[in-house]
Amino acid sequence: MDAITRLGYRPNLVARSLRLGRDNTLGIAVTSITDPFFAEVVSAIEETARGHGFSAIISCTGESDGAEETIVSGLLNRQVAGMIVVPTGADQSYLARKYAGVPVVCVDRPPVGIECDTVLVDNEGGAFLGTNWLVLHGHRRIAFVGGPKDKFTIDRRRLGYSRALREAGIALDPELLADVAILPAEVSAVIPSLLALSEPITAIFTSNSKASLGAIDALHRLGRTDVAMVGFDDFPTAASLVPPITVVSQDPFHIGREAVELLLHRIAGEHETPGRMLLPTNLVVRGSGELRPSQGKARVSQTSTKHKSDLVV
Amino acid sequence: MDAITRLGYRPNLVARSLRLGRDNTLGIAVTSITDPFFAEVVSAIEETARGHGFSAIISCTGESDGAEETIVSGLLNRQVAGMIVVPTGADQSYLARKYAGVPVVCVDRPPVGIECDTVLVDNEGGAFLGTNWLVLHGHRRIAFVGGPKDKFTIDRRRLGYSRALREAGIALDPELLADVAILPAEVSAVIPSLLALSEPITAIFTSNSKASLGAIDALHRLGRTDVAMVGFDDFPTAASLVPPITVVSQDPFHIGREAVELLLHRIAGEHETPGRMLLPTNLVVRGSGELRPSQGKARVSQTSTKHKSDLVV
DNA sequence: TTGTAGGCGTTATCAT
DNA sequence: ATGATAACGCCTACAA
């Protein structure tokens, strides 16, 4: 101990890792750390991992198909003990082909071409909850806004939306599906036409937080505070907007924590068949989702939407 | 090449790193990845590093003093080629004592006890810009909201605030310095009393985005859209609030990129004396900062604050 | 208890 | 050109 300080000895973790053939490092491949949802997930992963003596190497894959395999392979070549992946590529079978034996947990979307533990939220149920909430408040012309189509989560959410309409006996109108957009600006652009239909929408269900921001921006530009709205995913200022935005929220921290625990179990040698964990969503009632269909273009006065503490259903 | 695929050979980066005595990995120690500002910085770091063939190990130190040395030491024991650190501890001299030779770049705040390349933004100038903007719009009772006191950035921003008042011949009123808060909720709690002073405030300058969210929430609860506000740091829904929030913005992507470039130069063997890079801020004019002092409690009607495209000064 | 040899996978060096 | 060898720092195992 004396010598340690005197000579300034520091253990070389690289050498240890080579000798031991294992490394207390988890590889994390996530689409974008800038998205507040994934930022929370990654934060939870990093924190939980550190609590177990692991550190996390984080890389961003973007949404482009090409990057995932390169990035994940790079992490695996670093001899990480396990990987947490948000799948973006069309196919994750390279993991089984080239890196069999290294435990992988998928998050947010299920893997294609392989079997592994997966942490998902109940996208379909959450979207049903949110859409149904609008239905319960008298809406029958409800737009589904935000895409793109091919993403797993959006697909599931569209299913929940459709089921809510179906169960309410409302015919699905393809004109109300604005699922081509991905950037807030594109979402913004699509809202005016939905409001200008011969039978205009009275409510909007947005399929993720980017879509919510776009829709909010569009409504704001139009000066419309009378359009009901429920968004999938919470975001920081949701409670301070006019009206405050009712959202279906997932718990990103929970997701990250579960992913790490599952992964550590596998690393410890658990050999059960891979499972899927489906985490619940909550409806956070704030105001925008409780607006009734407006007659014409009446505007809800600002003071009528009083602030109340968030009410979680 | 044939054998590589046939045998499924993958290079072992750990062994390579041991043999070469270096590792194409950068260690990143940041306070919180959840903060949208740092999320962007980290994202820029990761992207830039990857573009140069480096990967990034990211760890969060929180704001607590204790964690920094443990976390940074852990990364350095991993033989990272260099470190990017957001200093949180009282003192970074352990870096020189125990890890001399490994290049370090500090970001957002300057190090204490050592000399190293540092990337800062012009906090004082930005706060001056924002406060002066309020002064130019006729305000003389301007609160400075958000803390805590001991943080470097907040200190500099308070200096800019003070200078703007001083140059305008406005006496600094300690009652208007609400720099004790750190969480949005605490900020929220302090706003009503500032508005209830015998000489109430007519404008708010918030010292970071958390403070902005708190102030916005408080104003929203009070139904006050007549209080002018400029915030330090941009945030996603700033343009969609009522009124849209004028902010002093820094460029987190730029910060991250510069930090990596400086670090890579050091890693490549640059031996000049450490320097400080001071990045500029922009005033993003949106509406809330251009409100004139209200007479009594008149409320600005919502439709009077029209949306306009962001105007950057 | 204390000491020493061997090998993890790679690369650099030296010999063929 | 191709091949053998040593060494990076650590941990384990076995010997003294």
XYZ file of C-alpha atoms (C1' of nucleotides) in Angstrom:
658
model
C 0.000 0.000 0.000
C 2.841 2.297 0.828
C 4.596 1.372 -2.370
C 1.436 1.972 -4.370
C 1.334 5.592 -3.440
C 5.090 6.006 -3.491
C 5.499 4.667 -6.982
C 2.168 5.969 -8.192
C 1.079 2.527 -9.248
C -2.226 2.266 -11.112
C -3.586 -1.073 -12.233
C -3.657 -1.445 -15.987
C -7.215 -2.467 -16.735
C -6.359 -3.348 -20.304
C -3.813 -5.919 -19.258
C -6.173 -7.294 -16.655
C -8.866 -7.572 -19.213
C -6.584 -9.400 -21.617
C -5.443 -11.828 -18.974
C -8.902 -12.475 -17.579
C -10.505 -12.728 -20.973
C -13.305 -10.555 -19.814
C -13.887 -6.891 -19.323
C -16.251 -5.129 -16.978
C -17.502 -2.995 -19.776
C -20.875 -2.944 -21.452
C -21.247 -1.770 -25.011
C -24.204 0.475 -25.695
C -25.392 1.178 -29.218
C -28.213 3.668 -29.280
C -29.719 5.657 -32.118
C -29.273 9.134 -30.762
C -28.258 10.377 -27.390
C -29.819 13.740 -28.206
C -33.325 12.382 -28.040
C -34.457 13.099 -24.472
C -35.979 9.645 -24.205
C -32.785 7.830 -25.130
C -30.734 10.246 -23.065
C -32.667 9.057 -20.022
C -32.353 5.433 -21.019
C -28.608 5.735 -21.511
C -28.250 7.619 -18.276
C -30.064 4.835 -16.441
C -27.908 2.233 -18.140
C -24.703 3.994 -17.251
C -25.740 4.546 -13.667
C -26.970 1.002 -13.110
C -23.907 -0.459 -14.776
C -21.591 1.616 -12.652
C -23.450 0.492 -9.566
C -22.516 -3.057 -10.510
C -18.897 -2.231 -11.204
C -19.279 -2.019 -14.950
C -18.634 0.896 -17.210
C -20.360 1.699 -20.450
C -18.997 2.492 -23.877
C -21.659 4.407 -25.703
C -21.923 4.851 -29.424
C -24.639 6.409 -31.541
C -25.823 4.597 -34.628
C -28.214 7.175 -35.973
C -31.246 5.800 -37.711
C -29.373 4.764 -40.816
C -29.245 1.060 -41.514
C -25.605 0.928 -42.410
C -23.978 2.133 -39.239
C -25.288 -0.400 -36.775
C -23.216 -3.417 -37.715
C -20.016 -1.408 -37.972
C -20.520 0.226 -34.616
C -21.693 -2.842 -32.761
C -18.887 -4.917 -34.250
C -16.392 -2.302 -33.162
C -17.666 -2.506 -29.622
C -17.622 -6.275 -29.620
C -14.036 -6.308 -30.883
C -13.271 -4.347 -27.752
C -14.212 -7.504 -25.878
C -17.111 -5.935 -24.029
C -18.794 -8.288 -21.619
C -22.176 -7.638 -23.188
C -24.116 -5.333 -25.445
C -27.258 -3.281 -25.155
C -28.563 -2.426 -28.591
C -31.369 -0.341 -29.979
C -31.745 -2.161 -33.299
C -31.786 0.074 -36.345
C -30.562 -2.189 -39.107
C -32.859 -4.475 -41.023
C -31.340 -7.531 -39.441
C -29.266 -8.384 -36.380
C -28.296 -11.873 -37.447
C -24.647 -10.834 -37.754
C -24.589 -10.941 -33.970
C -25.262 -14.661 -33.926
C -23.035 -15.293 -36.925
C -19.987 -13.412 -35.829
C -20.301 -12.841 -32.122
C -22.048 -15.865 -30.744
C -21.554 -16.115 -27.035
C -21.553 -12.437 -26.178
C -24.814 -11.623 -24.429
C -26.997 -8.999 -26.077
C -30.089 -7.223 -24.825
C -32.250 -5.256 -27.224
C -34.145 -2.190 -26.124
C -37.076 -0.245 -27.530
C -37.414 -2.475 -30.581
C -37.143 -6.230 -30.988
C -34.240 -7.757 -32.894
C -34.666 -9.308 -36.320
C -32.981 -12.577 -37.173
C -31.840 -13.445 -33.673
C -33.296 -14.255 -30.317
C -32.239 -12.234 -27.307
C -33.642 -10.665 -24.187
C -35.595 -7.587 -25.151
C -37.046 -4.702 -23.181
C -40.010 -3.054 -24.815
C -42.798 -0.812 -23.678
C -46.416 -1.515 -24.386
C -46.597 0.740 -27.403
C -49.867 -0.629 -28.647
C -51.516 -0.394 -25.243
C -50.183 3.093 -24.640
C -51.431 4.386 -27.954
C -54.785 2.775 -27.282
C -54.906 4.475 -23.907
C -54.134 7.872 -25.375
C -56.418 7.613 -28.379
C -59.231 6.192 -26.332
C -58.867 9.102 -23.942
C -59.572 11.442 -26.841
C -62.519 9.294 -27.884
C -63.889 9.443 -24.368
C -63.782 13.205 -24.599
C -66.045 13.171 -27.608
C -63.606 13.194 -30.492
C -64.267 11.241 -33.669
C -61.899 12.987 -36.072
C -58.512 12.155 -34.580
C -55.319 12.415 -36.592
C -52.408 10.070 -36.120
C -49.317 12.172 -36.651
C -45.684 11.169 -36.961
C -43.746 8.447 -38.655
C -41.973 6.944 -40.372
C -43.975 3.876 -41.163
C -41.218 1.321 -40.951
C -40.274 1.877 -37.392
C -41.429 -0.821 -35.048
C -42.610 1.483 -32.297
C -44.620 3.668 -34.605
C -46.252 0.631 -36.142
C -47.348 -0.650 -32.765
C -48.615 2.740 -31.798
C -50.611 3.003 -34.978
C -52.165 -0.343 -34.122
C -53.224 0.956 -30.719
C -54.681 4.046 -32.342
C -56.618 1.935 -34.831
C -57.935 -0.379 -32.175
C -59.213 2.525 -30.077
C -61.116 3.865 -33.056
C -62.429 0.448 -33.991
C -63.659 -0.316 -30.511
C -65.445 3.027 -30.515
C -67.087 2.233 -33.824
C -65.242 4.979 -35.650
C -64.191 4.169 -39.192
C -60.475 4.530 -39.861
C -59.945 7.398 -42.287
C -56.624 7.094 -44.169
C -56.664 10.840 -44.688
C -56.032 11.240 -40.977
C -52.884 9.133 -40.972
C -49.999 11.553 -41.337
C -47.328 8.996 -40.805
C -44.774 10.100 -43.341
C -42.997 12.694 -41.290
C -39.967 12.307 -39.068
C -38.724 15.818 -38.285
C -40.745 18.321 -36.266
C -40.719 20.687 -39.240
C -42.312 18.086 -41.508
C -44.941 17.375 -38.906
C -45.599 21.059 -38.609
C -46.270 21.276 -42.298
C -48.934 18.601 -42.302
C -51.155 19.935 -39.537
C -52.826 22.813 -41.429
C -54.210 20.511 -44.084
C -55.646 18.183 -41.463
C -57.459 21.166 -39.995
C -58.658 22.257 -43.415
C -60.391 19.031 -44.394
C -64.079 19.191 -45.196
C -64.510 17.222 -42.010
C -61.593 18.680 -40.063
C -59.862 16.945 -37.209
C -60.670 17.990 -33.662
C -57.873 16.056 -32.014
C -54.342 14.865 -32.651
C -52.503 11.833 -31.411
C -48.761 12.191 -31.933
C -46.671 9.073 -32.089
C -43.484 10.361 -30.475
C -42.022 13.459 -28.877
C -40.586 14.827 -32.108
C -44.019 14.670 -33.655
C -45.459 16.326 -30.562
C -43.063 19.238 -30.861
C -43.957 19.629 -34.512
C -47.672 19.513 -33.862
C -47.413 21.960 -30.990
C -45.426 24.332 -33.112
C -47.986 24.130 -35.917
C -50.928 24.707 -33.585
C -49.084 27.594 -32.059
C -48.455 29.195 -35.430
C -52.126 28.838 -36.236
C -53.159 30.229 -32.881
C -55.273 27.152 -32.259
C -55.595 26.200 -28.614
C -58.876 24.419 -29.189
C -57.454 21.294 -30.808
C -57.176 18.402 -28.417
C -53.914 16.529 -28.328
C -52.310 13.539 -26.672
C -48.678 12.719 -27.353
C -46.701 9.536 -26.954
C -43.654 10.267 -24.758
C -43.304 12.972 -22.181
C -41.009 15.967 -22.639
C -39.727 18.724 -20.363
C -42.013 21.665 -21.055
C -45.158 19.634 -21.644
C -46.738 20.944 -18.452
C -45.982 24.578 -19.224
C -47.510 24.836 -22.662
C -50.910 26.306 -23.373
C -52.778 24.111 -22.928
C -50.496 21.751 -20.988
C -49.940 18.606 -23.001
C -51.472 15.311 -21.964
C -49.082 12.497 -22.785
C -48.652 8.774 -22.696
C -45.374 8.366 -20.883
C -42.926 5.531 -20.694
C -40.357 5.273 -17.963
C -36.960 5.497 -19.641
C -35.081 5.036 -16.414
C -36.913 1.817 -15.731
C -36.182 0.579 -19.222
C -32.466 1.240 -18.902
C -32.258 -0.367 -15.507
C -34.070 -3.507 -16.598
C -31.886 -3.823 -19.665
C -28.738 -3.780 -17.565
C -30.084 -6.264 -15.042
C -31.071 -8.680 -17.772
C -27.696 -8.322 -19.404
C -25.779 -8.853 -16.177
C -27.739 -12.009 -15.533
C -26.737 -13.341 -18.914
C -23.139 -12.341 -18.319
C -23.267 -14.176 -15.019
C -24.195 -17.258 -16.984
C -27.951 -17.455 -16.977
C -29.043 -19.835 -19.705
C -32.795 -19.589 -19.841
C -34.464 -18.950 -23.151
C -34.544 -15.276 -24.089
C -37.585 -13.362 -22.975
C -39.364 -10.150 -23.733
C -40.146 -7.663 -21.047
C -43.099 -5.410 -21.753
C -43.110 -2.286 -19.610
C -46.317 -0.356 -19.004
C -47.139 3.188 -19.991
C -48.973 5.890 -18.072
C -51.423 8.515 -19.171
C -50.347 11.863 -17.751
C -53.411 14.092 -17.753
C -52.590 17.764 -18.139
C -55.208 19.524 -20.208
C -54.672 19.198 -23.930
C -56.196 15.736 -24.027
C -59.330 16.767 -22.179
C -60.458 19.493 -24.550
C -63.854 18.711 -26.067
C -64.398 18.956 -29.814
C -64.783 22.627 -30.596
C -67.738 24.086 -32.466
C -66.208 25.888 -35.397
C -63.113 27.760 -34.406
C -63.923 28.864 -30.900
C -60.783 29.361 -28.905
C -60.367 28.231 -25.380
C -59.339 31.217 -23.328
C -56.033 30.804 -21.686
C -57.159 31.221 -18.117
C -59.707 28.470 -18.506
C -57.014 25.840 -18.608
C -55.851 26.148 -15.087
C -52.691 24.533 -14.011
C -53.104 21.512 -11.906
C -50.574 19.062 -10.642
C -49.922 16.281 -13.070
C -52.472 13.580 -12.677
C -51.242 10.165 -13.590
C -53.820 7.608 -14.625
C -8.708 -12.822 -46.101
C -10.289 -16.122 -46.887
C -9.120 -17.520 -43.571
C -10.507 -14.493 -41.726
C -14.033 -15.215 -42.828
C -13.641 -18.954 -42.624
C -12.382 -18.935 -39.074
C -14.422 -15.935 -38.046
C -11.345 -14.075 -36.929
C -11.910 -10.749 -35.168
C -8.994 -8.644 -33.987
C -8.808 -8.389 -30.232
C -8.626 -4.678 -29.582
C -7.709 -5.220 -25.970
C -4.590 -7.159 -26.862
C -3.671 -4.630 -29.487
C -4.082 -1.880 -27.003
C -1.882 -3.660 -24.476
C 0.821 -4.290 -27.025
C 0.786 -0.790 -28.475
C 0.499 0.915 -25.136
C -2.186 3.146 -26.487
C -5.876 2.888 -27.130
C -8.036 4.758 -29.589
C -10.486 5.560 -26.886
C -11.353 8.880 -25.326
C -12.705 9.067 -21.810
C -15.581 11.462 -21.293
C -16.652 12.551 -17.828
C -19.704 14.746 -17.931
C -22.074 15.839 -15.198
C -25.311 14.592 -16.643
C -26.198 13.223 -19.988
C -29.839 14.022 -19.330
C -29.284 17.742 -19.558
C -30.110 18.584 -23.191
C -27.093 20.837 -23.394
C -24.634 18.160 -22.335
C -26.454 15.569 -24.385
C -25.628 17.637 -27.466
C -22.063 18.162 -26.347
C -21.547 14.457 -25.771
C -23.188 13.628 -29.045
C -20.815 15.967 -30.842
C -17.854 14.489 -29.006
C -18.833 10.954 -29.850
C -19.466 11.764 -33.490
C -16.272 13.738 -33.969
C -14.207 11.120 -32.166
C -15.647 8.344 -34.296
C -14.850 10.351 -37.406
C -11.221 10.251 -36.309
C -11.260 6.549 -35.542
C -11.665 6.962 -31.807
C -14.456 5.750 -29.603
C -15.730 7.335 -26.448
C -16.315 5.908 -22.999
C -18.855 8.103 -21.326
C -19.458 8.358 -17.619
C -21.663 10.699 -15.634
C -20.264 12.328 -12.532
C -23.353 14.120 -11.347
C -22.746 17.426 -9.674
C -21.466 15.886 -6.478
C -17.853 16.601 -5.666
C -16.946 13.101 -4.637
C -17.633 11.179 -7.788
C -15.371 12.973 -10.218
C -11.998 11.654 -9.133
C -13.252 8.094 -8.842
C -14.829 8.134 -12.260
C -12.039 9.927 -14.061
C -9.437 7.694 -12.435
C -11.376 4.652 -13.504
C -11.354 5.848 -17.080
C -7.667 6.650 -16.972
C -6.880 3.191 -15.605
C -8.488 1.936 -18.766
C -5.572 3.507 -20.568
C -7.679 5.937 -22.542
C -5.699 8.052 -24.950
C -7.122 11.237 -23.498
C -9.903 12.668 -21.366
C -12.576 15.254 -21.813
C -13.823 16.418 -18.447
C -16.536 18.708 -17.199
C -14.957 19.559 -13.851
C -17.257 19.192 -10.872
C -14.873 18.555 -8.004
C -13.226 21.350 -6.091
C -9.868 20.515 -7.555
C -8.474 18.612 -10.520
C -4.872 18.472 -9.323
C -5.093 14.699 -8.927
C -4.830 14.577 -12.708
C -1.363 16.051 -12.651
C -0.359 14.108 -9.564
C -1.475 10.690 -10.644
C -1.954 10.780 -14.381
C 0.665 13.123 -15.702
C 1.144 12.604 -19.389
C -2.410 11.762 -20.354
C -3.874 14.723 -22.233
C -6.975 16.302 -20.719
C -9.358 18.881 -22.116
C -11.837 20.605 -19.846
C -15.207 21.730 -21.082
C -17.817 24.173 -19.828
C -15.812 25.098 -16.724
C -12.117 25.678 -16.198
C -10.054 23.234 -14.148
C -8.748 24.080 -10.697
C -5.219 23.180 -9.700
C -3.994 22.188 -13.149
C -3.405 23.723 -16.526
C -5.049 22.175 -19.544
C -6.774 23.107 -22.768
C -10.237 24.334 -21.953
C -13.311 25.063 -24.037
C -15.637 27.630 -22.552
C -18.397 29.803 -23.832
C -18.544 33.503 -23.223
C -20.895 33.241 -20.266
C -20.332 36.765 -19.080
C -20.798 38.241 -22.542
C -23.888 36.158 -23.209
C -25.532 37.151 -19.960
C -24.686 40.759 -20.681
C -26.258 40.415 -24.108
C -29.456 38.959 -22.699
C -29.803 41.297 -19.759
C -28.970 44.312 -21.861
C -31.652 43.240 -24.314
C -34.192 43.488 -21.505
C -32.791 46.846 -20.477
C -33.116 48.075 -24.056
C -36.776 47.142 -23.924
C -37.326 49.416 -20.986
C -36.923 47.095 -18.029
C -35.270 48.266 -14.829
C -36.527 45.626 -12.401
C -34.906 42.476 -13.768
C -34.518 39.359 -11.655
C -31.547 37.034 -11.994
C -32.944 33.578 -11.415
C -31.164 30.275 -10.987
C -28.132 29.008 -9.166
C -26.367 27.639 -7.378
C -23.875 30.303 -6.520
C -20.754 28.179 -6.589
C -20.933 27.076 -10.146
C -18.469 28.744 -12.429
C -20.873 29.310 -15.273
C -23.541 30.836 -13.097
C -20.992 33.131 -11.530
C -19.870 34.422 -14.887
C -23.430 34.869 -15.990
C -24.227 36.838 -12.880
C -21.280 39.065 -13.701
C -22.682 39.737 -17.157
C -26.068 40.488 -15.655
C -24.523 42.911 -13.174
C -22.481 44.663 -15.814
C -25.512 45.195 -18.020
C -27.351 46.828 -15.139
C -24.343 48.886 -14.131
C -23.759 50.188 -17.641
C -27.406 51.165 -17.781
C -27.108 53.036 -14.506
C -29.446 50.664 -12.711
C -28.536 49.899 -9.109
C -28.098 46.220 -8.325
C -30.856 45.133 -5.972
C -29.876 42.010 -3.990
C -33.567 41.229 -3.567
C -33.689 40.439 -7.277
C -30.928 37.831 -7.129
C -32.658 34.494 -6.741
C -29.558 32.418 -7.121
C -30.187 29.784 -4.527
C -32.237 27.415 -6.591
C -31.118 24.489 -8.673
C -34.218 22.495 -9.527
C -37.039 23.835 -11.687
C -39.428 23.383 -8.777
C -37.317 25.569 -6.496
C -37.126 28.225 -9.158
C -40.862 28.037 -9.554
C -41.326 28.727 -5.889
C -39.309 31.918 -5.899
C -41.024 33.708 -8.782
C -44.261 34.731 -7.027
C -42.406 36.660 -4.335
C -40.379 38.525 -6.942
C -43.641 39.586 -8.559
C -45.083 40.587 -5.205
C -42.347 43.016 -4.184
C -43.359 46.612 -3.511
C -41.434 47.386 -6.666
C -42.138 44.155 -8.554
C -39.964 42.797 -11.301
C -41.044 43.255 -14.903
C -38.485 40.927 -16.412
C -36.558 37.761 -15.636
C -33.151 36.627 -16.742
C -32.691 32.925 -16.114
C -29.190 31.582 -15.817
C -29.685 28.141 -17.366
C -32.322 26.005 -18.992
C -33.450 24.373 -15.767
C -34.101 27.781 -14.304
C -35.935 28.743 -17.473
C -38.267 25.772 -17.179
C -38.941 26.640 -13.571
C -39.649 30.278 -14.333
C -41.883 29.391 -17.258
C -43.826 26.988 -15.134
C -44.281 29.598 -12.404
C -45.437 32.275 -14.836
C -47.782 29.781 -16.361
C -49.315 28.899 -13.015
C -49.797 32.584 -12.318
C -51.280 33.175 -15.749
C -48.747 35.914 -16.367
C -47.767 36.357 -20.000
C -46.764 39.958 -19.478
C -43.466 39.319 -17.738
C -40.498 39.624 -20.049
C -37.948 36.866 -19.972
C -34.624 35.946 -21.514
C -33.028 32.613 -20.691
C -29.492 31.364 -20.961
C -29.434 28.189 -23.082
C -31.912 27.175 -25.714
C -34.325 24.275 -25.256
C -36.674 22.359 -27.565
C -40.065 23.939 -27.020
C -38.803 27.479 -26.464
C -40.333 28.648 -29.729
C -43.735 27.126 -29.031
C -44.426 28.631 -25.643
C -46.633 31.632 -25.055
C -44.894 33.931 -25.512
C -42.034 32.185 -27.335
C -38.906 32.389 -25.235
C -36.016 34.603 -26.238
C -32.766 32.936 -25.269
C -29.023 33.341 -25.250
C -27.835 30.195 -26.950
C -24.527 28.441 -26.985
C -23.592 25.933 -29.644
C -23.099 22.619 -27.874
C -22.130 20.810 -31.033
C -19.375 23.308 -31.675
C -18.137 22.944 -28.116
C -17.919 19.174 -28.355
C -16.198 19.253 -31.694
C -13.585 21.743 -30.563
C -12.886 19.759 -27.427
C -12.154 16.628 -29.429
C -9.946 18.434 -31.919
C -7.906 20.003 -29.155
C -7.557 16.662 -27.432
C -6.497 14.842 -30.583
C -3.845 17.456 -31.203
C -2.441 16.856 -27.743
C -2.581 13.110 -28.256
C -0.702 13.568 -31.488
C 2.020 15.199 -29.471
C 1.377 18.916 -29.619
C 3.348 20.582 -26.843
C 2.265 24.182 -26.821
C 1.153 25.735 -23.576
C -2.483 25.014 -22.751
C -4.982 27.517 -24.018
C -8.540 28.549 -23.415
C -11.051 28.690 -26.187
C -13.914 31.083 -25.638
C -16.889 30.339 -27.871
C -19.483 33.002 -28.625
C -23.163 33.042 -27.762
C -26.145 34.186 -29.806
C -29.287 36.009 -28.857
C -32.259 34.177 -30.314
C -35.110 36.667 -30.479
C -38.521 35.062 -30.160
C -40.896 37.283 -28.217
C -40.563 36.910 -24.475
C -37.537 39.166 -24.338
C -39.188 41.963 -26.303
C -42.167 42.490 -24.044
C -42.213 45.996 -22.593
C -42.700 46.565 -18.878
C -46.388 46.159 -18.147
C -48.469 48.756 -16.338
C -49.891 46.959 -13.360
C -51.102 43.507 -14.204
C -52.376 43.973 -17.716
C -52.092 40.756 -19.611
C -50.810 40.500 -23.100
C -53.430 38.726 -25.101
C -52.266 35.538 -26.573
C -52.875 36.351 -30.194
C -50.835 39.504 -29.951
C -47.606 37.542 -29.725
C -47.461 36.253 -33.216
C -45.117 33.554 -34.164
C -42.214 34.599 -36.256
C -39.259 32.624 -37.444
C -36.397 32.611 -35.012
C -34.296 35.693 -35.465
C -30.705 35.275 -34.452
C -28.810 38.409 -33.484
C 4.274 -16.451 3.514
C 6.950 -15.037 -0.645
C 8.633 -15.826 -5.194
C 8.573 -17.066 -9.992
C 7.007 -18.861 -14.528
C 3.643 -18.896 -18.073
C 0.325 -17.114 -21.198
C -3.743 -13.987 -22.704
C -3.464 -11.726 -28.550
C -1.177 -8.476 -30.616
C 2.681 -6.169 -33.057
C 7.599 -5.037 -33.780
C 11.876 -6.886 -34.512
C 15.073 -9.805 -35.956
C 16.449 -13.938 -38.619
C 15.841 -16.727 -42.376
C 8.745 -12.329 -48.730
C 7.854 -15.420 -44.783
C 8.530 -17.061 -40.161
C 9.861 -17.232 -35.436
C 10.233 -14.587 -31.026
C 9.823 -11.289 -27.425
C 7.283 -8.093 -24.866
C 3.189 -5.129 -23.295
C 0.968 -5.787 -17.596
C -1.672 -8.683 -15.385
C -3.366 -12.864 -12.958
C -3.039 -17.726 -11.708
C -0.869 -21.582 -10.323
C 2.575 -23.875 -8.416
C 7.145 -24.048 -6.022
C 10.053 -22.870 -2.535
